[in-house]
Coordinates of C-alpha atoms and ligand atoms in Angstrom, one line a residue:
M1096 CA 94.4 94.4 79.8
S1097 CA 94.3 93.8 83.6
T1098 CA 97.9 94.4 84.6
L1099 CA 100.0 97.4 83.8
A1100 CA 103.5 98.2 84.9
I1101 CA 105.0 101.7 84.8
E1102 CA 108.8 102.4 84.5
G1103 CA 110.7 105.7 84.5
M1104 CA 112.9 105.7 81.4
Q1105 CA 115.5 108.2 82.6
W1106 CA 117.1 109.0 85.9
G1107 CA 113.9 109.3 87.9
D1108 CA 111.5 112.3 88.3
E1109 CA 110.0 111.7 84.8
G1110 CA 106.5 112.7 86.1
K1111 CA 105.5 109.2 86.9
G1112 CA 103.2 110.4 89.8
K1113 CA 100.7 112.1 87.5
I1114 CA 100.3 109.1 85.2
T1115 CA 100.3 106.6 88.1
D1116 CA 97.5 108.5 89.8
Y1117 CA 95.5 108.4 86.5
F1118 CA 95.8 104.6 86.3
A1119 CA 95.5 104.1 90.1
S1120 CA 92.0 105.4 89.8
K1121 CA 91.2 102.5 87.4
A1122 CA 93.0 99.8 89.4
E1123 CA 91.8 97.4 92.1
I1124 CA 95.3 96.8 93.4
V1125 CA 98.4 99.2 93.3
V1126 CA 101.8 97.6 94.1
R1127 CA 105.1 99.2 94.9
S1128 CA 107.8 96.6 94.6
Q1129 CA 111.3 98.1 95.2
G1130 CA 113.1 101.0 96.7
G1131 CA 112.0 102.9 99.7
N1132 CA 111.5 106.5 100.9
N1133 CA 114.2 107.7 98.4
A1134 CA 111.2 108.1 96.1
G1135 CA 108.8 111.0 96.5
H1136 CA 105.9 112.5 94.7
S1137 CA 102.9 114.6 95.5
I1138 CA 99.4 113.8 94.4
E1139 CA 96.4 116.0 94.4
H1140 CA 93.0 114.6 95.5
S1141 CA 89.8 116.6 95.9
G1142 CA 91.9 119.8 95.9
V1143 CA 94.3 118.6 98.6
R1144 CA 98.0 117.8 98.0
Y1145 CA 99.6 114.8 99.6
A1146 CA 103.3 114.0 99.6
L1147 CA 104.0 110.3 99.3
R1148 CA 107.3 108.6 99.9
L1149 CA 106.5 105.0 100.6
L1150 CA 102.7 104.7 100.2
P1151 CA 101.5 103.6 96.8
S1152 CA 99.5 106.0 94.7
G1153 CA 96.2 104.2 95.1
I1154 CA 96.3 105.2 98.8
L1155 CA 93.7 108.0 98.4
N1156 CA 91.2 105.7 96.7
E1157 CA 89.2 103.7 99.2
N1158 CA 88.5 100.9 96.7
V1159 CA 92.1 100.2 96.0
I1160 CA 94.2 97.7 98.0
N1161 CA 97.8 99.1 98.2
V1162 CA 100.7 96.7 98.5
L1163 CA 104.2 97.3 99.7
A1164 CA 105.7 94.2 98.2
D1165 CA 108.7 91.9 98.9
G1166 CA 111.5 93.9 97.2
M1167 CA 110.9 97.1 99.3
V1168 CA 113.0 98.6 102.0
I1169 CA 110.6 100.1 104.5
N1170 CA 111.6 102.7 107.0
P1171 CA 108.8 102.0 109.6
F1172 CA 109.0 105.5 111.2
C1173 CA 108.6 107.2 107.8
L1174 CA 105.7 104.8 107.0
L1175 CA 104.0 105.5 110.3
E1176 CA 104.3 109.3 109.7
E1177 CA 102.7 108.9 106.2
M1178 CA 99.9 106.7 107.6
E1179 CA 99.3 109.1 110.4
N1180 CA 99.1 112.0 108.0
M1181 CA 96.5 110.1 106.0
K1182 CA 94.4 109.3 109.1
N1183 CA 94.6 112.9 110.3
R1184 CA 93.2 114.1 107.1
G1185 CA 90.4 111.6 107.3
V1186 CA 91.6 109.4 104.5
K1187 CA 90.4 105.8 104.7
F1188 CA 92.9 103.4 103.1
H1189 CA 93.6 99.8 102.4
L1190 CA 97.3 98.8 102.8
I1191 CA 99.2 95.6 103.2
L1192 CA 102.9 95.2 103.9
S1193 CA 105.0 92.2 102.8
K1194 CA 106.4 90.0 105.6
R1195 CA 109.4 89.5 103.2
A1196 CA 110.2 93.2 102.8
V1197 CA 113.0 94.5 104.9
L1198 CA 113.1 97.2 107.5
L1199 CA 115.2 100.3 106.9
L1200 CA 116.5 101.3 110.4
P1201 CA 118.2 104.4 111.8
Y1202 CA 121.7 102.8 111.5
H1203 CA 121.2 102.5 107.8
I1204 CA 120.6 106.2 107.5
E1205 CA 123.7 107.0 109.6
L1206 CA 125.9 104.6 107.6
D1207 CA 124.6 106.1 104.3
K1208 CA 125.5 109.7 105.5
A1209 CA 128.9 108.5 106.9
R1210 CA 129.9 106.8 103.7
E1211 CA 128.9 109.7 101.4
N1212 CA 131.1 111.9 103.6
A1213 CA 133.9 109.4 103.4
L1214 CA 133.7 109.3 99.6
G1215 CA 134.2 113.0 99.4
D1216 CA 134.2 114.2 95.8
K1217 CA 133.6 110.6 94.7
K1218 CA 130.2 110.5 96.5
I1219 CA 127.2 109.0 94.8
G1220 CA 124.9 111.9 95.8
T1221 CA 122.4 109.6 97.5
T1222 CA 119.2 110.8 99.1
K1223 CA 120.8 109.9 102.4
N1224 CA 117.8 107.8 103.4
G1225 CA 119.8 104.7 104.1
I1226 CA 118.8 102.8 101.0
G1227 CA 122.2 101.4 100.0
P1228 CA 123.2 100.1 103.5
C1229 CA 119.7 98.6 103.9
Y1230 CA 120.0 96.6 100.6
E1231 CA 123.5 95.6 101.6
D1232 CA 122.2 94.1 104.7
K1233 CA 119.7 92.1 102.7
A1234 CA 122.5 90.7 100.5
A1235 CA 124.6 90.0 103.6
R1236 CA 121.6 88.3 105.2
L1237 CA 121.6 90.7 108.1
S1238 CA 118.3 92.4 107.5
I1239 CA 115.4 92.5 110.0
R1240 CA 112.3 91.7 107.9
V1241 CA 108.9 93.3 108.3
G1242 CA 107.5 89.9 109.2
D1243 CA 109.9 89.7 112.2
L1244 CA 107.8 92.4 113.9
L1245 CA 105.1 89.8 114.4
E1246 CA 107.4 87.7 116.6
P1247 CA 108.9 89.9 119.3
S1248 CA 111.3 87.2 120.7
Y1249 CA 112.7 86.5 117.2
L1250 CA 112.9 90.2 116.5
R1251 CA 115.0 90.7 119.7
E1252 CA 117.2 87.7 118.7
R1253 CA 117.8 89.2 115.3
L1254 CA 118.7 92.6 116.8
E1255 CA 121.2 90.9 119.1
T1256 CA 122.8 89.2 116.1
V1257 CA 122.8 92.2 113.8
L1258 CA 123.3 95.3 115.9
P1259 CA 126.8 94.5 117.2
I1260 CA 128.0 94.3 113.5
K1261 CA 126.2 97.6 112.6
N1262 CA 127.8 99.2 115.7
L1263 CA 131.2 98.1 114.6
Q1264 CA 130.6 99.8 111.2
L1265 CA 129.2 102.9 112.8
K1266 CA 132.3 103.1 115.1
A1267 CA 134.6 102.7 112.2
F1268 CA 133.0 105.8 110.6
G1269 CA 133.3 107.7 113.9
G1270 CA 129.5 107.6 114.3
Q1271 CA 127.3 107.1 117.4
E1272 CA 126.7 103.5 118.3
M1273 CA 123.0 102.4 118.8
D1274 CA 121.5 101.0 121.9
L1275 CA 119.7 97.7 121.5
E1276 CA 117.1 98.3 124.2
E1277 CA 116.1 101.6 122.7
L1278 CA 115.9 100.3 119.2
Y1279 CA 113.9 97.2 120.3
A1280 CA 111.5 99.3 122.3
S1281 CA 110.9 101.6 119.4
L1282 CA 110.2 98.6 117.1
L1283 CA 107.8 97.2 119.6
K1284 CA 105.9 100.5 119.4
V1285 CA 106.0 100.3 115.6
R1286 CA 104.7 96.7 115.8
E1287 CA 101.6 97.8 117.6
Q1288 CA 100.7 100.2 114.9
V1289 CA 101.5 98.1 111.8
K1290 CA 101.0 94.5 112.8
D1291 CA 97.5 94.3 111.3
Y1292 CA 98.8 95.4 107.9
I1293 CA 101.5 92.7 107.6
V1294 CA 100.7 89.7 105.4
D1295 CA 102.2 87.4 102.9
T1296 CA 101.7 89.7 99.9
T1297 CA 103.0 87.1 97.5
R1298 CA 100.1 84.9 98.3
F1299 CA 97.7 87.8 98.0
L1300 CA 99.1 88.9 94.6
L1301 CA 99.2 85.3 93.2
D1302 CA 95.5 85.0 94.1
A1303 CA 94.7 88.4 92.6
I1304 CA 96.3 87.5 89.3
K1305 CA 94.4 84.2 89.2
E1306 CA 91.2 86.2 89.7
D1307 CA 92.1 88.6 86.9
K1308 CA 92.1 91.6 89.2
K1309 CA 93.2 94.9 87.7
V1310 CA 96.7 95.4 89.1
L1311 CA 98.9 98.5 88.6
F1312 CA 102.6 98.1 89.3
E1313 CA 103.8 101.6 90.0
G1314 CA 107.4 102.6 89.3
A1315 CA 109.9 104.3 91.5
Q1316 CA 113.2 106.0 90.4
G1317 CA 114.2 105.5 86.8
A1318 CA 115.9 102.9 84.6
M1319 CA 119.2 104.6 84.6
L1320 CA 119.4 104.3 88.3
C1321 CA 119.2 100.5 88.1
L1322 CA 121.9 98.8 90.2
T1323 CA 123.0 96.6 87.3
Y1324 CA 121.9 98.3 84.1
G1325 CA 122.2 101.9 85.1
T1326 CA 125.2 104.2 85.3
F1327 CA 127.0 102.2 88.0
P1328 CA 128.2 103.2 90.5
Y1329 CA 126.0 106.4 90.3
V1330 CA 122.8 104.4 90.8
T1331 CA 120.4 103.3 93.5
S1332 CA 120.7 99.9 95.2
S1333 CA 117.7 98.2 93.6
S1334 CA 116.2 97.8 90.1
P1335 CA 113.6 100.2 88.9
L1336 CA 113.2 98.1 85.7
V1337 CA 109.8 96.4 85.0
T1338 CA 111.8 93.2 84.5
A1339 CA 112.6 93.1 88.2
I1340 CA 108.9 93.1 89.2
P1341 CA 108.5 89.3 89.3
N1342 CA 111.5 88.9 91.6
N1343 CA 110.2 91.7 93.8
T1344 CA 106.7 90.5 94.1
G1345 CA 106.8 86.7 93.8
L1346 CA 104.7 86.8 90.7
P1347 CA 105.6 84.8 87.6
L1348 CA 107.1 86.4 84.5
N1349 CA 103.9 86.7 82.5
S1350 CA 102.1 88.7 85.1
V1351 CA 103.0 92.0 83.6
Q1352 CA 100.8 92.3 80.5
T1353 CA 101.4 95.9 79.4
V1354 CA 104.5 98.1 80.1
L1355 CA 104.3 101.8 80.0
G1356 CA 107.5 103.8 79.9
I1357 CA 107.4 107.4 81.2
M1358 CA 109.8 109.9 79.9
K1359 CA 110.2 113.7 80.1
A1360 CA 110.3 115.8 77.0
Y1361 CA 113.9 116.5 78.1
T1362 CA 116.2 114.8 80.6
T1363 CA 117.1 115.5 84.2
R1364 CA 119.1 113.8 86.9
V1365 CA 119.9 114.5 90.5
G1366 CA 123.1 113.3 92.2
E1367 CA 126.4 112.6 90.6
G1368 CA 127.4 110.6 87.6
P1369 CA 127.6 110.7 83.8
F1370 CA 124.9 112.5 81.8
P1371 CA 125.9 112.7 78.1
S1372 CA 123.3 115.1 76.9
E1373 CA 123.6 117.5 79.9
I1374 CA 123.5 121.3 79.2
D1375 CA 124.1 124.2 81.4
G1376 CA 123.8 128.0 81.3
D1377 CA 120.8 130.0 80.3
I1378 CA 118.8 127.3 78.5
A1379 CA 119.3 124.8 81.3
K1380 CA 118.1 127.4 83.8
K1381 CA 115.0 128.3 81.8
I1382 CA 114.0 124.7 81.6
R1383 CA 114.8 124.0 85.2
D1384 CA 112.7 127.0 86.4
E1385 CA 109.8 126.3 84.0
G1386 CA 109.7 122.6 84.9
H1387 CA 110.2 123.2 88.7
E1388 CA 113.2 120.9 88.5
Y1389 CA 114.1 120.8 92.1
G1390 CA 114.2 117.5 94.1
T1391 CA 110.9 116.5 95.8
V1392 CA 112.9 114.7 98.6
T1393 CA 116.1 116.7 98.8
K1394 CA 115.2 120.0 97.1
R1395 CA 118.4 119.8 95.1
P1396 CA 118.4 121.6 91.8
R1397 CA 118.2 118.9 89.1
R1398 CA 120.8 118.7 86.3
V1399 CA 119.1 119.3 82.9
G1400 CA 119.8 118.0 79.4
W1401 CA 118.2 117.2 76.1
L1402 CA 116.6 113.9 75.2
D1403 CA 119.2 111.2 74.7
I1404 CA 118.1 108.7 72.1
P1405 CA 120.9 106.1 72.7
Q1406 CA 120.0 106.1 76.4
L1407 CA 116.2 105.8 75.8
K1408 CA 116.6 103.2 73.1
Y1409 CA 118.7 101.1 75.4
V1410 CA 115.9 101.3 78.1
C1411 CA 113.2 100.4 75.5
E1412 CA 115.2 97.4 74.6
I1413 CA 116.1 96.1 78.0
S1414 CA 112.6 96.7 79.4
G1415 CA 110.5 95.8 76.3
I1416 CA 108.9 99.3 76.2
H1417 CA 106.5 99.9 73.2
H1418 CA 104.2 102.4 74.9
V1419 CA 105.4 105.7 76.2
A1420 CA 103.9 108.7 78.1
L1421 CA 105.7 111.9 77.3
M1422 CA 105.7 114.3 80.2
L1423 CA 106.3 118.0 80.7
L1424 CA 106.1 118.8 77.0
D1425 CA 104.7 122.3 77.8
V1426 CA 108.0 123.3 79.5
L1427 CA 109.9 123.4 76.1
R1428 CA 108.1 126.4 74.8
V1429 CA 110.5 128.5 76.9
V1430 CA 113.3 127.7 74.5
D1431 CA 113.6 128.7 70.8
E1432 CA 115.1 125.5 69.6
I1433 CA 115.0 121.9 71.0
S1434 CA 118.0 119.6 70.5
I1435 CA 117.9 115.8 70.5
C1436 CA 121.0 113.7 71.0
T1437 CA 120.7 111.0 68.3
E1438 CA 124.1 109.3 68.7
Y1439 CA 127.4 109.6 70.5
R1440 CA 131.0 109.9 69.4
L1441 CA 133.4 107.7 71.4
D1442 CA 137.1 108.2 70.7
G1443 CA 136.2 109.9 67.4
K1444 CA 133.9 107.1 66.3
K1445 CA 130.1 107.4 65.9
I1446 CA 128.1 105.0 68.1
D1447 CA 124.3 104.7 68.4
Y1448 CA 124.2 102.6 71.6
M1449 CA 124.8 103.4 75.2
P1450 CA 128.2 102.1 76.5
S1451 CA 128.1 100.0 79.6
T1452 CA 130.9 101.6 81.6
V1453 CA 131.1 104.9 83.4
S1454 CA 134.5 105.6 82.0
E1455 CA 133.2 105.3 78.4
L1456 CA 130.1 107.3 79.3
E1457 CA 132.2 110.1 80.7
K1458 CA 134.1 110.2 77.4
V1459 CA 131.2 110.2 74.9
K1460 CA 130.4 113.4 73.0
P1461 CA 126.7 113.8 72.1
V1462 CA 125.7 114.4 68.5
F1463 CA 122.6 116.6 68.3
I1464 CA 119.9 117.4 65.8
T1465 CA 117.9 120.6 66.4
L1466 CA 114.2 121.3 65.8
P1467 CA 112.3 124.5 66.2
S1468 CA 110.2 124.9 69.3
W1469 CA 106.8 126.6 69.7
K1470 CA 105.6 129.6 71.6
E1471 CA 101.9 128.7 72.1
D1472 CA 100.5 127.7 75.5
I1473 CA 99.5 124.0 75.0
S1474 CA 98.0 123.4 78.4
K1475 CA 94.4 123.4 77.2
V1476 CA 95.0 121.1 74.2
R1477 CA 93.4 117.7 74.5
K1478 CA 94.0 116.3 71.0
F1479 CA 97.2 115.6 69.3
E1480 CA 96.0 117.3 66.1
D1481 CA 95.4 120.5 68.0
L1482 CA 99.0 120.8 69.1
P1483 CA 101.2 123.4 67.3
L1484 CA 102.8 121.8 64.2
N1485 CA 106.4 122.1 65.7
C1486 CA 105.2 120.3 68.7
Q1487 CA 103.6 117.5 66.7
N1488 CA 106.9 117.2 64.7
Y1489 CA 108.9 116.9 67.9
I1490 CA 106.7 114.1 69.1
Q1491 CA 106.8 112.3 65.8
K1492 CA 110.6 112.6 65.6
I1493 CA 110.9 110.9 69.0
E1494 CA 108.5 108.1 67.9
E1495 CA 110.5 107.6 64.8
L1496 CA 113.9 107.6 66.5
L1497 CA 112.8 105.3 69.3
G1498 CA 110.4 103.1 67.4
V1499 CA 107.7 103.4 70.1
D1500 CA 104.2 104.9 70.3
I1501 CA 103.7 108.0 72.4
D1502 CA 100.3 107.1 73.6
I1503 CA 100.0 109.7 76.4
I1504 CA 101.2 113.3 76.4
S1505 CA 101.1 115.6 79.4
V1506 CA 100.7 119.3 78.6
S1507 CA 100.6 120.7 82.1
P1508 CA 100.8 119.4 85.7
D1509 CA 97.0 119.4 86.0
K1510 CA 95.3 116.0 86.1
E1511 CA 93.1 116.8 83.1
A1512 CA 95.9 118.3 81.1
T1513 CA 96.6 115.0 79.3
I1514 CA 96.3 113.8 75.7
I1515 CA 95.3 110.2 75.7
R1516 CA 95.9 108.6 72.3
K1517 CA 95.4 105.0 73.4
E1518 CA 93.7 103.5 76.4
L1519 CA 96.2 101.0 78.0
F1520 CA 94.5 99.8 81.1
Ligands
IMP302 P1 119.8 106.4 96.9 O1 118.7 105.7 96.2 O2 119.3 107.4 98.0 O3 120.9 105.5 97.4 O4 120.5 107.4 95.8 C1 121.2 106.9 94.8 C2 121.0 107.7 93.5 O5 119.7 107.6 93.1 C3 121.2 109.2 93.7 O6 121.7 109.8 92.6 C4 119.8 109.7 94.0 O7 119.6 111.1 93.7 C5 119.0 108.9 93.0 N1 117.6 108.6 93.3 C6 117.1 107.8 94.3 N2 115.8 107.8 94.3 C7 115.4 108.7 93.4 C8 114.1 109.2 92.9 O8 113.1 108.8 93.3 N3 114.2 110.2 91.9 C9 115.4 110.6 91.3 N4 116.6 110.1 91.7 C10 116.6 109.2 92.7

């Protein structure tokens, strides 16, 4: 198969980075298609750790062309910092930026922070990177696009149109208004450093698909953070679903040949919003500490819960997931018993699907089954059959409940600590 798309199946932070790196080393092209620097993961290459926010995971591989595609929101200052960091460490990379992607600018960040403050205890719990206000501008047709950097006079014209409106909003929130000349000058500086990377990535990708190039579509965030299909309003402002890839890259529907869902062996979420299988207390703390469940971007402690089958089944259905990578399985040896939420009770009635509104989701009571855990260190295991029996049983139970194949199992953060049951790419 020459194209593979990766999707986080929960609320993000499923461990996509490790699997993406694995597949990026086999790819010719790695594409990020939505979101911005709200994402974050670190990858290890030749013993050095790199923190990536915007750059795709193929960036450390000289033979890979990395694409920031049309659906992205790109903070140019953050991008330059990441590119500088690569250059300073002697990394030679290939990167192209979509002319159609939009710029995430300082006023988006200010507006994100101001609105979160104004929402008080109803806040979304965003990463405060300006993602929501930036996508709002796209829908409002007020964005400055990456391609505008190539035409300074048009860039200035756009700023003259857009900035007065942004300043009105900033003023309404009691924030500092922004100066057009300063912003324009800073964007001209950015332009000098990025102009050679800006192309029509749609054209590039259409040709790549025709030439049967190996393309990896990496995922960012998780399905439950999808603006439409997630736990609205506690979601991000784009769609992390693989079904959004065509619309965010300009590629036709059939360009995604294989879909790989990534899920943790338990569930986490950062930020506010419903989380039916959430747990707290001692068990949650043990899992959080063992799994290092603290935000990569914000360092916030992540909320922890058991696997939620109605939630995962819903994501398999809407995204057409048949292949799954199960991550952080090793973490669960710190508990004696593992629970799985198999269905919910809503107003006293059993339901096996995920309701579509937050008010229903806040009311549902999870129904759990419990399985025994294992105490063995599984980090050196490379074959499914060599896993402790209770561990095998847990995996088979998930496969049975979800009706998917768990083709990849991660048994520790190390690159090699992976059980590959089927080659997908
Ligand atoms: P925003 O994307 O910064 O607007 O944040 C909206 C919600 O999505 C918040 O709950 C964030 O914590 C969450 N979020 C955004 N990006 C990520 C991610 O990469 N991993 C996990 N959660 C994320």
